[in-house]
Short mmCIF file of N, CA and C in Angstrom, two decimals:
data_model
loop_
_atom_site.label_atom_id
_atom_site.label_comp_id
_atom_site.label_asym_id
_atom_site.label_seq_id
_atom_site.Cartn_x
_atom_site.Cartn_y
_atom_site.Cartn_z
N UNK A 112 0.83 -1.20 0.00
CA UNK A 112 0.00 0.00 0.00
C UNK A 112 0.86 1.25 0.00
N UNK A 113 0.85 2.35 -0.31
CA UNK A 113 1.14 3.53 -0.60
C UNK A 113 0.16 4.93 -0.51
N UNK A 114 0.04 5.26 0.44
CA UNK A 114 -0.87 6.54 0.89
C UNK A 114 0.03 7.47 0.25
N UNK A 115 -1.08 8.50 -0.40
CA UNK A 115 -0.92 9.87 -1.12
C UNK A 115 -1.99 10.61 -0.08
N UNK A 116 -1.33 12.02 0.36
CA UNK A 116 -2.09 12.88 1.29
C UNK A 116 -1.63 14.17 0.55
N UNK A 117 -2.92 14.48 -0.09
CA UNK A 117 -2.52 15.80 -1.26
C UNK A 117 -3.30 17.29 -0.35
N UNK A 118 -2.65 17.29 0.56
CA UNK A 118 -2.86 18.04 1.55
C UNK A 118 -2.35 19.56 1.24
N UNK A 119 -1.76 20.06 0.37
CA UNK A 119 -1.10 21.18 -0.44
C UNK A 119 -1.98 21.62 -1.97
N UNK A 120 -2.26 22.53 -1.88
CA UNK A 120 -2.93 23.33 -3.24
C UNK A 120 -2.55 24.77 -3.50
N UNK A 121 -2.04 24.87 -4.74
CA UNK A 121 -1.64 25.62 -4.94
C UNK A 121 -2.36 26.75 -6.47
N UNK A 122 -2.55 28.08 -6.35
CA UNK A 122 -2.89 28.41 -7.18
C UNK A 122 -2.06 29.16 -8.50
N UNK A 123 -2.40 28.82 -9.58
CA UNK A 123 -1.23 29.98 -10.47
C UNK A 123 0.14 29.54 -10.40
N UNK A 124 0.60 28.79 -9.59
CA UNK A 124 1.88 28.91 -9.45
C UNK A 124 2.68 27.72 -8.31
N UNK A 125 3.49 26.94 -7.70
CA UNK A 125 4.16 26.66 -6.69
C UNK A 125 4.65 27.50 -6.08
N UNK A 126 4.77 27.92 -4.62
CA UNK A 126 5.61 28.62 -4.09
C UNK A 126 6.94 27.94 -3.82
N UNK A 127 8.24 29.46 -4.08
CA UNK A 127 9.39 28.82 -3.38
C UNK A 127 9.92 28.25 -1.95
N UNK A 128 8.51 28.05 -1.37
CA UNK A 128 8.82 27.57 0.03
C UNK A 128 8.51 25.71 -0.33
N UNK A 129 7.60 25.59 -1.50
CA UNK A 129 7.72 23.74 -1.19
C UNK A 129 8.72 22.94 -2.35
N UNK A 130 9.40 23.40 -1.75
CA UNK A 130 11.23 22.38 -1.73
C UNK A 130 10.99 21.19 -1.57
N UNK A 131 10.10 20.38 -1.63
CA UNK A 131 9.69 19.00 -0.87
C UNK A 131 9.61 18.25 -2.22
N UNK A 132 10.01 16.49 -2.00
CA UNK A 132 9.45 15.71 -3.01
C UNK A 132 8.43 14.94 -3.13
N UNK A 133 7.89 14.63 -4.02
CA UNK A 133 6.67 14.26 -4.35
C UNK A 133 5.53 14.29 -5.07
N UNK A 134 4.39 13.94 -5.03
CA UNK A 134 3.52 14.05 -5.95
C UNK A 134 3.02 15.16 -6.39
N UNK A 135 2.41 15.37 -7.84
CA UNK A 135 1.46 16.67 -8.30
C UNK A 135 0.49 16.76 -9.13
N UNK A 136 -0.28 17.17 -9.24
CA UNK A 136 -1.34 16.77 -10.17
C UNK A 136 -2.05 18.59 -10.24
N UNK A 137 -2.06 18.30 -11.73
CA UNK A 137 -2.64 19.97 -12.10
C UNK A 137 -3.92 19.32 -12.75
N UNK A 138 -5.06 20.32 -12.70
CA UNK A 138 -6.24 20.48 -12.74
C UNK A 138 -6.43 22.01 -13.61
N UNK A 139 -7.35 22.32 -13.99
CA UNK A 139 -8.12 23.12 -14.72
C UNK A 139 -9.25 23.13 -14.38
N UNK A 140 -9.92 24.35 -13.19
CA UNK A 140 -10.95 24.46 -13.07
C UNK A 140 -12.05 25.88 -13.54
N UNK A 141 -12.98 25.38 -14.02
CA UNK A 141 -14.10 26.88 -14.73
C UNK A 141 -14.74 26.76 -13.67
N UNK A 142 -14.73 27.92 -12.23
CA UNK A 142 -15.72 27.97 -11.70
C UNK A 142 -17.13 28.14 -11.93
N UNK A 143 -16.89 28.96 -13.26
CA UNK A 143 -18.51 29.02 -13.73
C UNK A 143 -19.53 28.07 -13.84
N UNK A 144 -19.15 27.23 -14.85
CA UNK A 144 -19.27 25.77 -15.19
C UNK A 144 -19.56 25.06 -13.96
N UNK A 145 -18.03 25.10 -12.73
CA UNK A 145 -17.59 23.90 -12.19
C UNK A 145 -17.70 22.83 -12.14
N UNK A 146 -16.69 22.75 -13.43
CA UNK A 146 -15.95 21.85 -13.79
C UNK A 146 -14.31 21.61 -13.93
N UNK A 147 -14.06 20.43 -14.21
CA UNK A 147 -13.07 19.66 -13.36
C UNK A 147 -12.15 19.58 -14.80
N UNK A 148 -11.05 19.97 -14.85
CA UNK A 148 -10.20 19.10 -16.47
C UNK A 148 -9.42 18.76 -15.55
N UNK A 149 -8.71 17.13 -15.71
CA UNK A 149 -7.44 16.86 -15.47
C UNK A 149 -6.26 16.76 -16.25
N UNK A 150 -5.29 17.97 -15.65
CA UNK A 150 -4.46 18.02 -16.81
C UNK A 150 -3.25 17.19 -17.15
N UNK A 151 -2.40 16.96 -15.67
CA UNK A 151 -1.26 16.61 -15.59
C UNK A 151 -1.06 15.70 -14.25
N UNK A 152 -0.29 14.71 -14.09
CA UNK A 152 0.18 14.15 -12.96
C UNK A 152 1.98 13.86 -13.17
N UNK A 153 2.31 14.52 -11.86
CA UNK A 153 3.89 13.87 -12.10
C UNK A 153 4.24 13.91 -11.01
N UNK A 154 5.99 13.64 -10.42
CA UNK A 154 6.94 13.87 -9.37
C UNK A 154 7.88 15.01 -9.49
N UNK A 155 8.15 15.26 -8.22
CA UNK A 155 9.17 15.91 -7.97
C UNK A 155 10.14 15.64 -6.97
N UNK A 156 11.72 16.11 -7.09
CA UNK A 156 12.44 15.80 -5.85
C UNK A 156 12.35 17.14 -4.81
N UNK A 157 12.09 18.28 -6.14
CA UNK A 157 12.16 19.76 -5.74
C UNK A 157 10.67 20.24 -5.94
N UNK A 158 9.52 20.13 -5.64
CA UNK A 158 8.27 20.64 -6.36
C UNK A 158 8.32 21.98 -7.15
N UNK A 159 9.05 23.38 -6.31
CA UNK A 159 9.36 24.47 -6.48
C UNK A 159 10.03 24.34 -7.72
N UNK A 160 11.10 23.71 -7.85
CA UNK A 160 12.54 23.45 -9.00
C UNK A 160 11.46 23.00 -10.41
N UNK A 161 10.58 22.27 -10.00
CA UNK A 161 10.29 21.37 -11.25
C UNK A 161 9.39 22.08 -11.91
N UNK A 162 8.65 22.73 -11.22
CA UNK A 162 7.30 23.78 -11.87
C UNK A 162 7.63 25.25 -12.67
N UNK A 163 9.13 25.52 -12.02
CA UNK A 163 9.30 26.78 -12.28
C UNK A 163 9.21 27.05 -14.21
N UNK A 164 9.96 26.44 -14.85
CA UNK A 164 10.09 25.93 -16.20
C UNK A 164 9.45 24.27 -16.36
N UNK A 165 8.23 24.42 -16.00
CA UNK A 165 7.99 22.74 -16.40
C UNK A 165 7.64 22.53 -18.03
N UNK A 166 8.13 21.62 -18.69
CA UNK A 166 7.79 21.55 -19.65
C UNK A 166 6.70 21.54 -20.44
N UNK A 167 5.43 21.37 -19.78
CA UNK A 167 4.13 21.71 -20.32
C UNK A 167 3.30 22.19 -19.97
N UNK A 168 3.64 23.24 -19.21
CA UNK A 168 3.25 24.33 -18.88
C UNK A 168 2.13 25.17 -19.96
N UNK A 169 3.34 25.08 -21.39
CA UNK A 169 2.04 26.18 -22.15
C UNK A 169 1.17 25.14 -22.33
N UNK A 170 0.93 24.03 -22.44
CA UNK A 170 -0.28 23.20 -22.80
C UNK A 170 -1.07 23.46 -21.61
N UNK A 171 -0.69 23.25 -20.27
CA UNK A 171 -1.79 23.41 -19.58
C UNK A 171 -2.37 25.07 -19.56
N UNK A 172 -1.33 26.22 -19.83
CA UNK A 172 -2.36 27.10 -19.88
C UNK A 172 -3.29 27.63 -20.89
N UNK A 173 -2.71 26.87 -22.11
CA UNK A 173 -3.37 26.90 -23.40
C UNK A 173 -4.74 26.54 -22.79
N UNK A 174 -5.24 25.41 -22.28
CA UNK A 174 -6.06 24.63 -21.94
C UNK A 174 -7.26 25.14 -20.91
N UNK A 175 -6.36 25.77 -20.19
CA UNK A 175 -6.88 26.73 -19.16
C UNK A 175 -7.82 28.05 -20.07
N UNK A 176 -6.86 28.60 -20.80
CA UNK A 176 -7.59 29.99 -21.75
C UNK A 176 -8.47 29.47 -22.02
N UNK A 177 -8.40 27.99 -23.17
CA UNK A 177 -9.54 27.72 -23.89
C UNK A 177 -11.06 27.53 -23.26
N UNK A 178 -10.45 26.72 -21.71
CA UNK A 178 -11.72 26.85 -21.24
C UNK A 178 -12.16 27.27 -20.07
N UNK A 179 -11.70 28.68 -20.09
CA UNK A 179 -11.75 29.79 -19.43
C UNK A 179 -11.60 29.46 -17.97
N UNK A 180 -10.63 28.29 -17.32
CA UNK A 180 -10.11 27.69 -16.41
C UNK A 180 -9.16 28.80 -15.77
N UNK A 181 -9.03 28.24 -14.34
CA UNK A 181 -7.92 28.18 -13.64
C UNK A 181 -6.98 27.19 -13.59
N UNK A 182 -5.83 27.19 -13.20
CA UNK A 182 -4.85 26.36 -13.04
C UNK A 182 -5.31 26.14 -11.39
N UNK A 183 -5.00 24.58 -11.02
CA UNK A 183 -4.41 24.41 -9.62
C UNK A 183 -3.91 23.45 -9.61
N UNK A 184 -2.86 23.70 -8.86
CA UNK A 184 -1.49 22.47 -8.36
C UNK A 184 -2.00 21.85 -6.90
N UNK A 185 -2.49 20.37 -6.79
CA UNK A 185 -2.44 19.55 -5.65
C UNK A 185 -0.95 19.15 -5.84
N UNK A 186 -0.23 18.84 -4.38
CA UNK A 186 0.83 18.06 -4.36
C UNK A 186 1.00 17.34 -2.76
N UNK A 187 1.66 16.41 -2.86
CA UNK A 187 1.70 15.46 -1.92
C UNK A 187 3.06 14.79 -1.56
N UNK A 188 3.22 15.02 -0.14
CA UNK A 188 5.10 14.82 -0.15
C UNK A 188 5.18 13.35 0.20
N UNK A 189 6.22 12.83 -0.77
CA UNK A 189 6.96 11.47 -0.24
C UNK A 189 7.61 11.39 -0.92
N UNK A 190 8.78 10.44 -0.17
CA UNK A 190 9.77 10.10 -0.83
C UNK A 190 10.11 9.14 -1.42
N UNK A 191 11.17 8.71 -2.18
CA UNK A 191 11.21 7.83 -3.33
C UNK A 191 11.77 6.68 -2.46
N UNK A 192 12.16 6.30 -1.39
CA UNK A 192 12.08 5.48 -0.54
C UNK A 192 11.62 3.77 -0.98
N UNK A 193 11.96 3.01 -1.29
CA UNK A 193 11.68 1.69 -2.07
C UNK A 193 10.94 2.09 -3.04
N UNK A 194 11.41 3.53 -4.03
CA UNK A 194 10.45 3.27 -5.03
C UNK A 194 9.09 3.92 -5.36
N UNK A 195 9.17 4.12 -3.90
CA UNK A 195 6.91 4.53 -3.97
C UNK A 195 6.96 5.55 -4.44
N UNK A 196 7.82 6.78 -4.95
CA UNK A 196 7.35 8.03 -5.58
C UNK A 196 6.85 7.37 -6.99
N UNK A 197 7.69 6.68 -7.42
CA UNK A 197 7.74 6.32 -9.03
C UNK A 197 6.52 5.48 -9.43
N UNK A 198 6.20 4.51 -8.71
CA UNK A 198 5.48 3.64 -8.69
C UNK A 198 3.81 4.45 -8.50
N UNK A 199 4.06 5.43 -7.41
CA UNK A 199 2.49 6.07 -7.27
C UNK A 199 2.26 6.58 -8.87
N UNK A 200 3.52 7.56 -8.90
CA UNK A 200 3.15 8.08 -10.33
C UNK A 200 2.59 7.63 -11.12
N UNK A 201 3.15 6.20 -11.26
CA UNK A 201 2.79 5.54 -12.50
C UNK A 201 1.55 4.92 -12.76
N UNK A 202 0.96 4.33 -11.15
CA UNK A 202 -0.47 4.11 -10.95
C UNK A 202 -0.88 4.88 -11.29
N UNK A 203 -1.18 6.31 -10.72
CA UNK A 203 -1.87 7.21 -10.99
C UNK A 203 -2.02 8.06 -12.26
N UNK A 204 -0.69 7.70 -13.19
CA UNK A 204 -0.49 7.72 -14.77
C UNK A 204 -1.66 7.24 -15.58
N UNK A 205 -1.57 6.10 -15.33
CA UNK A 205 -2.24 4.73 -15.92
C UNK A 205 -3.94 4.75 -15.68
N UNK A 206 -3.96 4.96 -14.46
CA UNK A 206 -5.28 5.36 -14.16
C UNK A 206 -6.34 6.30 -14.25
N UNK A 207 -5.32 6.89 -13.86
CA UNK A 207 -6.58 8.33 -14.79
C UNK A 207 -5.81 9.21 -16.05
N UNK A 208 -4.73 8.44 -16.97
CA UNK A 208 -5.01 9.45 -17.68
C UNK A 208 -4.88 11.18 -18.18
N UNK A 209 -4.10 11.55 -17.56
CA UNK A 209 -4.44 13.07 -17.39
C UNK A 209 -4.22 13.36 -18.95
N UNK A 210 -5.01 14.62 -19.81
CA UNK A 210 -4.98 15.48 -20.85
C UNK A 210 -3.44 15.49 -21.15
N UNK A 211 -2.89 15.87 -20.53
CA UNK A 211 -1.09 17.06 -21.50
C UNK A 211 0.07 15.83 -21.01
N UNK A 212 -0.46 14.66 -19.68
CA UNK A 212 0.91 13.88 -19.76
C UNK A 212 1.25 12.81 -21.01
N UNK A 213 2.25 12.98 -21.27
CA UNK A 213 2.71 12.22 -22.58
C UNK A 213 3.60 11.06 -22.17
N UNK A 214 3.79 10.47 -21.11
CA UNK A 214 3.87 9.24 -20.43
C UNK A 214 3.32 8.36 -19.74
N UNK A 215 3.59 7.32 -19.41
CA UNK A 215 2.45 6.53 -18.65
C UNK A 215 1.11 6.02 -18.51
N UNK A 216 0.84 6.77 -19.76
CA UNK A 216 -0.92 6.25 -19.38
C UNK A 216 -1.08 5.13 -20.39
N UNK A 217 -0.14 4.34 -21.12
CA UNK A 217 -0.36 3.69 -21.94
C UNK A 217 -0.07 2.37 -21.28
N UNK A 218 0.84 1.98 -20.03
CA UNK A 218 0.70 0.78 -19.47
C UNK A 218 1.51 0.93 -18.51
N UNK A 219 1.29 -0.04 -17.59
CA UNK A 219 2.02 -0.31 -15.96
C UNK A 219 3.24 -1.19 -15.94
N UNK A 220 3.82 -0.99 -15.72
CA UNK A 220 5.37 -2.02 -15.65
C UNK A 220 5.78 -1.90 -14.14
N UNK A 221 5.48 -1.81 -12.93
CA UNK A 221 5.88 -2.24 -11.78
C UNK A 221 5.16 -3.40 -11.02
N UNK A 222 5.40 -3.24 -9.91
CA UNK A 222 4.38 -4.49 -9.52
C UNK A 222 3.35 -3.94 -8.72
N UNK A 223 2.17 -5.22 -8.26
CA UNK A 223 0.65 -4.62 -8.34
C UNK A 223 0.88 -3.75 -7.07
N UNK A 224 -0.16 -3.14 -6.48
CA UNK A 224 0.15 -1.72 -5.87
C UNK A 224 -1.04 -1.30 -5.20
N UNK A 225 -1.66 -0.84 -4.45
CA UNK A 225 -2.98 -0.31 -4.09
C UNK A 225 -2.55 1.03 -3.10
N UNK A 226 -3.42 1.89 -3.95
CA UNK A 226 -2.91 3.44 -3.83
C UNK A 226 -4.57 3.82 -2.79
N UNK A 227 -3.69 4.53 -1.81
CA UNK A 227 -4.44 5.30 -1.12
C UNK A 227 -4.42 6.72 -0.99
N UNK A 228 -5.36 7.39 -1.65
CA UNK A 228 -5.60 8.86 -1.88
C UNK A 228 -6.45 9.38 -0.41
N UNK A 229 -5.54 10.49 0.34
CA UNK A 229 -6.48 11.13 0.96
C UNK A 229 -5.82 12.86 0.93
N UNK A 230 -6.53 13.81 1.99
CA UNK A 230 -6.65 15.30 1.78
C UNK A 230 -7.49 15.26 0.33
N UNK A 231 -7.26 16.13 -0.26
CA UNK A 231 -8.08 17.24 -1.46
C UNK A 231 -8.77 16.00 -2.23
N UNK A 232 -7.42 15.27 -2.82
CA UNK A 232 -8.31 14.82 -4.02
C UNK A 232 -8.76 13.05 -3.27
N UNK A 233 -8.83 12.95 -2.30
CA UNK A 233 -9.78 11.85 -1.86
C UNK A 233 -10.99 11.61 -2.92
N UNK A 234 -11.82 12.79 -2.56
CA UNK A 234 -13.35 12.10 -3.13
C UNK A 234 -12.71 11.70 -4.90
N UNK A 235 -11.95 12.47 -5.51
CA UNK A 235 -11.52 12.43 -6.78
C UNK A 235 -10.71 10.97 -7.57
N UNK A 236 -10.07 10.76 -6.37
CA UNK A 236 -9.08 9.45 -7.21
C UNK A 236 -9.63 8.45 -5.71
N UNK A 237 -9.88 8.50 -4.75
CA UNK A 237 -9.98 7.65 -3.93
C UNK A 237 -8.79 6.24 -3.44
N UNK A 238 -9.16 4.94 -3.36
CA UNK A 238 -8.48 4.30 -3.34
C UNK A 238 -8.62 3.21 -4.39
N UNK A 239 -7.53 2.69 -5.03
CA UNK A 239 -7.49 1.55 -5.99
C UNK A 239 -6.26 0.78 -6.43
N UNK A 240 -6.87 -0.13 -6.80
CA UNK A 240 -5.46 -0.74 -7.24
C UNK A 240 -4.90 -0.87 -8.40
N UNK A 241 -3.81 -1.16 -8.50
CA UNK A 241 -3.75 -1.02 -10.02
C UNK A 241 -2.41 -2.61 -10.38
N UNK A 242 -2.59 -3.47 -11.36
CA UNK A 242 -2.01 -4.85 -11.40
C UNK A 242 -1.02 -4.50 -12.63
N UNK A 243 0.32 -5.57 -12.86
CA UNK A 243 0.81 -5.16 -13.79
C UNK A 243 0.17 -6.12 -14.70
N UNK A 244 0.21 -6.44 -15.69
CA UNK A 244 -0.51 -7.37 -16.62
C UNK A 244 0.59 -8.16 -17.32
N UNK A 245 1.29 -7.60 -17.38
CA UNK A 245 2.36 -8.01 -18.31
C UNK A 245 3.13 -9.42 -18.06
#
């Protein structure tokens, strides 16, 4: 098992105070609407370091303009410790998918895993498992 506690949200931006590693997941929300886009899921060793120039950045704000969204950054600290940063990622790759990531969502290559989501995005990703097939 592997608990994710996405207890951090951030708007517009990371601040240079979370230096921390671990999980992130960007969203696109139209309050108007309210509604939900999921844009992105990844790691960090530096959260601050990795966002500052992240590489798809203009896609998610492209995405954001188009549909008259906000950006927000959930993130969740742990460490890569046997692995579990990489491995959550990749569950959580695989599983939902996000819009702009261009890795991972096409298949699982670690071993089986059951991810526990709590803080923010609880009701959102909850808990599940995910098997390698291969």
């Amino acid at each position: 098992n592997i608990e994710l506690n996405f207890d951090k949200r951030f708007a517009s931006g990371v601040p240079d105070t979370a230096k921390y590693s671990g999980i992130y997941v960007v969203y696109a929300y139209n309050s108007q609407s309210g509604s939900w886009k999921l844009l992105d899921i990844g790691q960090a060793v530096n959260m601050y370091e990795r966002h500052l120039k992240h590489e798809r950045k203009s896609q998610w704000e492209k995405v954001a303009k188009e549909t008259k969204s906000d950006i927000y950054i959930y993130t969740a600290e742990i460490s890569n410790e046997h692995s579990h940063r990489d491995v959550a990622e990749a569950a959580l790759l695989y599983k939902f998918k996000p819009l702009c990531a261009t890795d991972g969502k096409q298949g699982y290559h670690h071993g089986d895993v059951k991810i526990v989501v709590k803080g923010m995005l609880a009701k959102a990703f909850g808990v599940f498992t995910v098997c390698n097939e291969g």
